[in-house]
Coordinates of C-alpha atoms in Angstrom, one line a residue:
X1 CA 56.2 125.1 135.8
X2 CA 59.8 125.0 134.4
X3 CA 61.7 121.8 135.3
X4 CA 65.0 122.5 137.0
X5 CA 68.0 120.2 136.2
X6 CA 71.4 119.6 137.8
X7 CA 73.6 121.2 135.2
X8 CA 76.7 119.6 136.7
X9 CA 75.4 116.2 135.8
X10 CA 74.9 117.2 132.2
X11 CA 78.4 118.8 132.0
X12 CA 80.4 116.1 133.7
X13 CA 78.6 112.8 133.2
X14 CA 76.7 113.4 130.0
X15 CA 74.0 111.0 131.2
X16 CA 71.4 112.4 128.8
X17 CA 72.1 110.8 125.4
X18 CA 71.0 112.6 122.2
X19 CA 71.0 112.2 118.5
X20 CA 71.7 115.3 116.4
X21 CA 68.9 115.4 113.8
X22 CA 70.3 118.3 111.8
X23 CA 72.1 118.1 108.5
X24 CA 75.0 120.4 109.5
X25 CA 76.1 121.1 105.9
X26 CA 73.0 123.1 105.0
X27 CA 71.1 123.6 108.2
X28 CA 68.1 121.4 107.2
X29 CA 66.2 119.7 110.0
X30 CA 64.8 116.2 110.0
X31 CA 62.9 114.9 113.0
X32 CA 62.1 111.3 113.9
X33 CA 58.5 110.3 113.6
X34 CA 58.7 107.9 116.6
X35 CA 57.7 110.8 118.9
X36 CA 54.4 112.7 118.7
X37 CA 54.1 116.4 119.0
X38 CA 52.4 116.0 122.4
X39 CA 55.4 114.1 123.6
X40 CA 57.7 117.0 122.6
X41 CA 55.5 119.3 124.7
X42 CA 55.5 122.1 122.1
X43 CA 55.3 123.1 118.5
X44 CA 58.1 123.1 116.0
X45 CA 58.7 126.7 115.1
X46 CA 61.1 128.7 113.0
X47 CA 61.9 132.1 114.5
X48 CA 63.8 134.7 112.5
X49 CA 65.7 137.5 114.3
X50 CA 66.8 140.8 112.9
X51 CA 64.5 140.9 109.9
X52 CA 65.4 143.3 107.1
X53 CA 64.9 143.8 103.3
X54 CA 68.0 142.5 101.5
X55 CA 69.1 141.6 98.0
X56 CA 67.3 138.3 98.2
X57 CA 64.0 139.7 99.6
X58 CA 63.4 139.3 103.3
X59 CA 66.6 138.5 105.1
X60 CA 67.5 137.9 108.8
X61 CA 70.5 138.1 111.0
X62 CA 69.9 134.5 112.1
X63 CA 67.2 131.9 112.5
X64 CA 66.3 129.6 115.4
X65 CA 64.5 126.3 114.8
X66 CA 63.1 124.4 117.7
X67 CA 60.1 123.3 119.8
X68 CA 58.4 126.2 121.6
X69 CA 56.0 126.1 124.5
X70 CA 54.8 129.0 126.6
X71 CA 57.1 131.4 124.6
X72 CA 60.1 129.3 125.6
X73 CA 62.2 126.8 123.8
X74 CA 61.4 123.3 125.2
X75 CA 64.0 121.8 127.3
X76 CA 65.7 118.5 126.2
X77 CA 64.7 119.1 122.6
X78 CA 66.8 120.0 119.6
X79 CA 67.4 123.7 119.1
X80 CA 69.3 125.0 116.1
X81 CA 70.6 128.5 115.4
X82 CA 71.4 129.2 111.7
X83 CA 72.8 132.1 109.8
X84 CA 70.5 134.0 107.4
X85 CA 68.3 131.3 106.0
X86 CA 67.5 133.1 102.7
X87 CA 71.1 132.9 101.5
X88 CA 72.2 130.1 99.3
X89 CA 73.7 128.2 102.2
X90 CA 72.3 128.6 105.8
X91 CA 75.3 127.8 108.0
X92 CA 74.7 126.2 111.4
X93 CA 75.9 128.3 114.3
X94 CA 75.1 125.9 117.1
X95 CA 72.7 122.9 117.4
X96 CA 71.9 120.4 120.1
X97 CA 69.6 119.7 123.0
X98 CA 68.6 122.7 125.1
X99 CA 68.8 122.8 128.9
X100 CA 68.2 125.4 131.6
X101 CA 69.9 126.0 134.9
X102 CA 68.4 127.4 138.1
X103 CA 70.1 130.7 137.6
X104 CA 68.2 131.2 134.2
X105 CA 71.2 130.5 132.0
X106 CA 70.6 128.3 129.0
X107 CA 72.9 125.6 127.6
X108 CA 73.1 123.6 124.4
X109 CA 74.7 120.2 124.4
X110 CA 75.6 119.7 120.8
X111 CA 77.8 121.2 118.1
X112 CA 79.1 124.7 117.4
X113 CA 80.0 125.2 113.7
X114 CA 81.9 127.9 111.8
X115 CA 82.7 128.4 108.1
X116 CA 85.7 130.6 107.1
X117 CA 86.1 131.8 103.5
X118 CA 89.1 132.7 101.4
X119 CA 87.0 134.7 98.9
X120 CA 83.4 135.2 98.3
X121 CA 82.6 131.5 97.7
X122 CA 85.8 129.5 98.5
X123 CA 85.7 127.8 101.8
X124 CA 89.1 128.0 103.6
X125 CA 88.1 125.8 106.6
X126 CA 85.1 124.4 108.5
X127 CA 85.3 124.2 112.3
X128 CA 83.1 121.9 114.4
X129 CA 83.2 121.9 118.2
X130 CA 81.2 119.3 120.1
X131 CA 80.4 119.9 123.8
X132 CA 78.3 122.0 126.2
X133 CA 77.8 125.7 125.4
X134 CA 76.3 128.5 127.3
X135 CA 73.9 130.4 124.9
X136 CA 72.0 133.6 125.1
X137 CA 70.5 136.1 122.7
X138 CA 69.1 139.0 124.6
X139 CA 70.3 142.2 126.4
X140 CA 70.6 140.7 129.9
X141 CA 72.7 137.8 128.5
X142 CA 70.6 135.3 130.4
X143 CA 68.5 132.7 128.7
X144 CA 67.3 132.3 125.1
X145 CA 64.4 134.5 124.1
X146 CA 61.8 133.4 121.6
X147 CA 60.8 137.0 121.1
X148 CA 62.2 138.0 117.8
X149 CA 61.7 141.7 118.5
X150 CA 64.1 141.7 121.4
X151 CA 66.4 139.0 120.2
X152 CA 70.0 140.1 119.6
X153 CA 73.0 138.4 118.1
X154 CA 73.6 135.0 119.8
X155 CA 76.3 135.0 122.4
X156 CA 77.8 131.5 122.6
X157 CA 80.4 130.8 125.4
X158 CA 82.4 127.7 126.2
X159 CA 82.0 126.0 129.6
X160 CA 84.8 125.2 131.9
X161 CA 85.5 121.6 133.0
X162 CA 83.9 120.3 129.8
X163 CA 85.5 118.0 127.2
X164 CA 85.2 119.4 123.7
X165 CA 85.8 117.4 120.5
X166 CA 87.2 119.7 117.9
X167 CA 87.2 119.0 114.2
X168 CA 88.6 121.4 111.6
X169 CA 88.4 120.7 107.9
X170 CA 90.9 122.4 105.6
X171 CA 91.4 122.1 101.9
X172 CA 94.0 119.3 102.2
X173 CA 93.4 117.8 105.6
X174 CA 91.1 117.3 108.6
X175 CA 92.3 118.1 112.1
X176 CA 90.8 116.3 115.2
X177 CA 91.6 116.7 118.9
X178 CA 90.0 117.0 122.3
X179 CA 90.2 120.1 124.4
X180 CA 89.4 119.9 128.1
X181 CA 90.9 123.1 129.5
X182 CA 88.8 125.8 127.8
X183 CA 87.9 128.6 130.1
X184 CA 84.5 130.3 129.9
X185 CA 84.7 132.7 127.0
X186 CA 82.8 133.8 124.0
X187 CA 83.4 131.3 121.3
X188 CA 85.1 132.1 118.0
X189 CA 87.5 130.4 115.7
X190 CA 90.6 132.3 116.9
X191 CA 90.6 130.8 120.4
X192 CA 91.6 127.2 119.2
X193 CA 95.1 127.4 117.9
X194 CA 96.9 127.9 121.2
X195 CA 94.9 125.1 122.8
X196 CA 95.5 122.8 119.9
X197 CA 99.3 123.5 119.9
X198 CA 99.4 122.4 123.6
X199 CA 97.7 119.1 122.9
X200 CA 99.9 116.1 122.8
X201 CA 97.4 114.1 120.7
X202 CA 96.2 115.8 117.5
X203 CA 95.1 113.7 114.6
X204 CA 95.5 114.9 111.0
X205 CA 93.9 113.1 108.1
X206 CA 95.1 114.1 104.7
X207 CA 93.2 114.0 101.5
X208 CA 96.0 111.9 99.9
X209 CA 95.5 109.1 102.5
X210 CA 98.3 110.0 104.8
X211 CA 97.6 110.5 108.5
X212 CA 99.5 111.9 111.6
X213 CA 99.0 111.7 115.3
X214 CA 101.1 113.9 117.7
X215 CA 101.8 117.5 118.3
X216 CA 101.4 120.2 115.7
X217 CA 102.9 123.6 114.8
X218 CA 102.2 126.6 112.6
X219 CA 103.7 126.4 109.1
X220 CA 106.6 128.8 108.3
X221 CA 104.2 130.7 105.9
X222 CA 101.0 130.2 104.0
X223 CA 103.2 129.4 101.0
X224 CA 104.6 126.4 102.8
X225 CA 101.1 124.9 103.4
X226 CA 97.5 126.0 103.3
X227 CA 96.4 124.7 106.7
X228 CA 96.9 126.7 110.0
X229 CA 98.6 123.8 111.7
X230 CA 100.8 121.0 110.4
X231 CA 102.7 118.0 111.9
X232 CA 105.4 118.7 114.4
X233 CA 106.4 115.6 116.4
X234 CA 104.7 112.2 116.4
X235 CA 103.7 109.4 114.1
X236 CA 103.2 110.1 110.4
X237 CA 101.6 107.2 108.4
X238 CA 102.0 107.4 104.6
X239 CA 99.2 106.0 102.5
X240 CA 101.5 103.3 101.0
X241 CA 102.3 101.9 104.5
X242 CA 105.5 103.5 105.7
X243 CA 105.6 105.1 109.1
X244 CA 107.8 108.0 110.2
X245 CA 108.3 108.5 113.9
X246 CA 109.9 111.7 115.2
X247 CA 110.1 115.4 114.1
X248 CA 108.2 116.1 110.9
X249 CA 108.5 119.0 108.5
X250 CA 106.9 120.1 105.2
X251 CA 109.2 120.4 102.2
X252 CA 107.8 122.9 99.7
X253 CA 110.5 121.7 97.3
X254 CA 109.3 118.1 97.3
X255 CA 105.7 118.9 98.2
X256 CA 105.7 116.3 100.9
X257 CA 105.8 115.9 104.7
X258 CA 109.2 114.3 105.5
X259 CA 111.1 113.1 108.6
X260 CA 113.6 115.6 110.0
X261 CA 114.8 113.5 112.9
X262 CA 113.8 110.0 114.0
X263 CA 113.1 106.7 112.2
X264 CA 111.2 105.5 109.1
X265 CA 109.6 102.0 109.1
X266 CA 109.3 100.7 105.6
X267 CA 106.7 98.4 104.1
X268 CA 108.9 95.3 104.8
X269 CA 109.4 96.3 108.4
X270 CA 113.0 97.5 108.0
X271 CA 114.0 100.7 109.7
X272 CA 116.1 103.6 108.6
X273 CA 117.4 106.5 110.8
X274 CA 117.1 110.1 109.7
X275 CA 118.9 112.9 111.4
X276 CA 118.8 116.7 111.4
X277 CA 122.3 117.1 110.1
X278 CA 121.5 116.6 106.4
X279 CA 118.1 116.4 104.7
X280 CA 117.3 113.0 103.2
X281 CA 120.4 111.4 104.8
X282 CA 118.6 108.0 104.6
X283 CA 118.8 108.4 100.8
X284 CA 122.1 110.2 100.5
X285 CA 123.9 107.2 102.2
X286 CA 123.6 105.6 98.8
X287 CA 125.7 108.4 97.2
X288 CA 122.7 110.1 95.5
X289 CA 122.9 113.7 94.3
X290 CA 120.1 116.2 95.1
X291 CA 119.0 116.1 91.5
X292 CA 118.6 112.3 91.6
X293 CA 116.7 112.5 94.9
X294 CA 114.4 115.1 93.3
X295 CA 113.7 112.8 90.4
X296 CA 112.9 110.0 92.8
X297 CA 110.4 112.0 94.8
X298 CA 108.7 112.9 91.5
X299 CA 108.7 109.5 89.9
X300 CA 108.4 107.0 92.8
X301 CA 105.2 105.6 94.2
X302 CA 106.3 105.4 97.8
X303 CA 109.3 105.9 100.2
X304 CA 109.9 102.1 100.0
X305 CA 110.0 102.4 96.2
X306 CA 112.6 105.2 96.6
X307 CA 114.7 103.3 99.0
X308 CA 114.7 100.2 96.7
X309 CA 115.8 102.4 93.7
X310 CA 118.5 104.1 95.8
X311 CA 119.8 100.7 97.0
X312 CA 120.0 99.4 93.4
X313 CA 121.9 102.6 92.3
X314 CA 124.2 102.3 95.3
X315 CA 125.0 98.6 94.7
X316 CA 125.7 99.4 91.0
X317 CA 128.0 102.2 91.9
X318 CA 129.7 100.1 94.5
X319 CA 130.3 97.5 91.8
X320 CA 131.7 100.2 89.4
X321 CA 134.0 101.5 92.2
X322 CA 135.3 98.0 92.9
X323 CA 136.0 97.4 89.2
X324 CA 137.7 100.8 88.9
X325 CA 139.9 100.0 91.9
X326 CA 141.0 96.7 90.4
X327 CA 141.8 98.4 87.1
X328 CA 143.7 101.2 88.9
X329 CA 145.7 98.6 90.9
X330 CA 146.6 96.8 87.7
X331 CA 147.6 100.1 86.1
X332 CA 149.8 101.1 89.0
X333 CA 151.5 97.8 89.0
X334 CA 152.2 98.1 85.2
X335 CA 153.6 101.6 85.7
X336 CA 155.8 100.4 88.6
X337 CA 157.2 97.6 86.5
X338 CA 157.9 100.0 83.6
X339 CA 159.6 102.4 85.9
X340 CA 161.8 99.6 87.3
X341 CA 162.8 98.5 83.8
X342 CA 163.5 102.1 82.8
X343 CA 165.7 102.6 86.0
X344 CA 167.7 99.4 85.3
X345 CA 168.2 100.6 81.7
X346 CA 169.3 104.1 82.7
X347 CA 171.7 102.9 85.4
X348 CA 173.3 100.4 83.0
X349 CA 173.6 103.1 80.3
X350 CA 174.7 106.1 82.3
X351 CA 175.6 104.9 85.8
X352 CA 173.6 105.2 89.0
X353 CA 174.1 108.9 89.6
X354 CA 173.1 110.2 86.2
X355 CA 170.6 107.4 85.6
X356 CA 168.6 108.4 88.8
X357 CA 168.7 112.1 87.9
X358 CA 167.2 111.3 84.5
X359 CA 164.6 109.0 86.0
X360 CA 163.5 111.8 88.4
X361 CA 163.2 114.2 85.5
X362 CA 166.1 116.3 86.6
X363 CA 167.3 117.8 83.3
X364 CA 170.7 119.6 83.3
X365 CA 172.5 121.6 80.6
X366 CA 175.0 119.5 78.7
X367 CA 172.8 116.4 78.5
X368 CA 172.5 114.9 75.1
X369 CA 169.2 114.6 73.2
X370 CA 169.4 110.8 73.7
X371 CA 169.7 111.2 77.5
X372 CA 166.7 113.7 77.6
X373 CA 164.6 111.5 75.3
X374 CA 165.0 108.5 77.7
X375 CA 162.6 110.2 80.0
X376 CA 160.9 112.9 77.9
X377 CA 160.4 111.2 74.6
X378 CA 161.1 113.3 71.5
X379 CA 157.7 112.2 70.3
X380 CA 156.1 114.3 73.1
X381 CA 157.5 117.5 71.5
X382 CA 157.1 119.6 68.4
X383 CA 160.7 120.0 67.0
X384 CA 161.9 123.1 65.0
X385 CA 165.1 124.8 64.1
X386 CA 166.1 128.4 64.7
X387 CA 169.1 130.6 64.0
X388 CA 170.4 132.8 66.7
X389 CA 173.5 134.9 66.3
X390 CA 174.4 132.9 63.2
X391 CA 174.2 129.7 65.1
X392 CA 171.8 126.8 64.6
X393 CA 169.6 125.7 67.5
X394 CA 167.0 122.9 67.8
X395 CA 163.9 123.7 69.8
X396 CA 161.6 121.1 71.4
X397 CA 158.1 122.5 72.5
X398 CA 156.0 120.2 74.6
X399 CA 152.7 119.0 73.1
X400 CA 150.4 117.4 75.7
X401 CA 148.3 115.8 72.9
X402 CA 151.3 113.9 71.6
X403 CA 152.1 112.7 75.1
X404 CA 148.5 111.6 75.6
X405 CA 148.5 109.7 72.3
X406 CA 151.6 107.8 73.3
X407 CA 150.3 107.0 76.8
X408 CA 146.9 105.8 75.5
X409 CA 148.8 103.5 73.1
X410 CA 150.8 102.1 76.1
X411 CA 148.0 101.9 78.8
X412 CA 144.7 102.1 77.0
X413 CA 142.2 105.0 76.6
X414 CA 140.0 104.2 79.7
X415 CA 143.0 103.9 82.0
X416 CA 144.4 107.2 80.7
X417 CA 141.1 109.1 81.1
X418 CA 140.3 107.7 84.6
X419 CA 143.5 106.9 86.4
X420 CA 146.7 107.7 84.6
X421 CA 147.3 111.2 86.1
X422 CA 146.8 109.8 89.6
X423 CA 148.9 106.7 89.0
X424 CA 151.8 108.7 87.5
X425 CA 151.7 111.1 90.4
X426 CA 151.9 108.2 92.9
X427 CA 154.7 106.4 91.1
X428 CA 156.9 109.3 89.9
X429 CA 156.1 112.1 92.4
X430 CA 155.7 115.7 91.4
X431 CA 157.6 116.1 88.1
X432 CA 157.4 119.4 86.3
X433 CA 157.0 118.9 82.6
X434 CA 159.5 121.0 80.6
X435 CA 157.6 123.4 78.2
X436 CA 160.6 124.2 76.0
X437 CA 164.0 122.6 75.5
X438 CA 166.8 124.1 73.4
X439 CA 169.7 122.1 72.0
X440 CA 173.0 123.1 70.3
X441 CA 175.2 120.6 68.7
X442 CA 173.1 117.8 70.2
X443 CA 173.6 119.2 73.7
X444 CA 170.9 120.7 76.0
X445 CA 171.5 124.4 76.6
X446 CA 168.2 125.9 77.9
X447 CA 165.3 124.5 79.9
X448 CA 162.0 126.4 80.2
X449 CA 159.3 125.0 82.5

């Protein structure tokens, strides 16, 4: 007589402990020798369903391996459903201890497993779900038949009010979480994503040693990342010891998961803030360019290594800026002193009115070549003579190279290259350099700017 059990006890309290004795990767079964066949109350059998002649000889839709007694799988024993066993890899469909309810429904307390492929042989992901499943394989959808003639494709449903431990293995990471709000439905790989995205505690373990715990989201596209779900908000631990807390995103440019908004705790325990205004703001505070940051991501061992390099660069640049500021202040003071000496000379030589005009670069017709040269040195110009209407004129054409040579001689090449334009503008104001000056009989007649 079939023993009846209280299924609610199995579902809620899980009082019956079991050990899965199946190698899930290949569907091979290994049984403990501590129990005799009589204790198992049945004989171990392999039942093939949906037999047909295939490319590899006899093939089947699926195979069930378990202990059978009175044409029924024995309760409280391991029962395993596999895909076609004659193929190179027999994938596990579901495996665990089998139980029956008073209404005739059958349940397996164990693991459901699913492979998904990208091509013929490349595995995209492996899904494992551990919990209690409602299983049937016949027309009336009640119970599990051992009669391979009437056995149909297994129908595996999730049970309500049952905690499920979910594990998904992708190429680059493993996802783990618990789901406790699944409704009764036929199980397939497409039902999980929405449940996973609602979970507040999803664990991701990456092949490179990184890990993440928190909420997840779908990537922008498969180009961004190969997994269906990636970190969203939570704690991201890098393999070198840094911890990012906050909103995480994947950068296809740097090929890394990075912090969008939150904090980064470095190896020494120090903390840097990141915000969503500018990417890599914790690095750019050291005045790094995007190209420099790209090189750091490529060549640095860790975020701490990057931060230390950035600090070193920032300190060196700060030192250079300070030195440039000192040099600029010295240059400005020298120009100020030269300007004051020139002013005193011009006032003594021409009086305050004309002297100030010349100092400010205000050239006027009638000025002598000597007066003009007191501000705009003749050495800055290329001088030539022309004849116009039988009269001789002297033409000065401005040559910036000659002016630069003279200023470098006075103030030094480094000062000229880095600061002289700024310093002259600050000290003399906006002075328009005359492009061409024309003199007749030593007097300025025409000014072209």
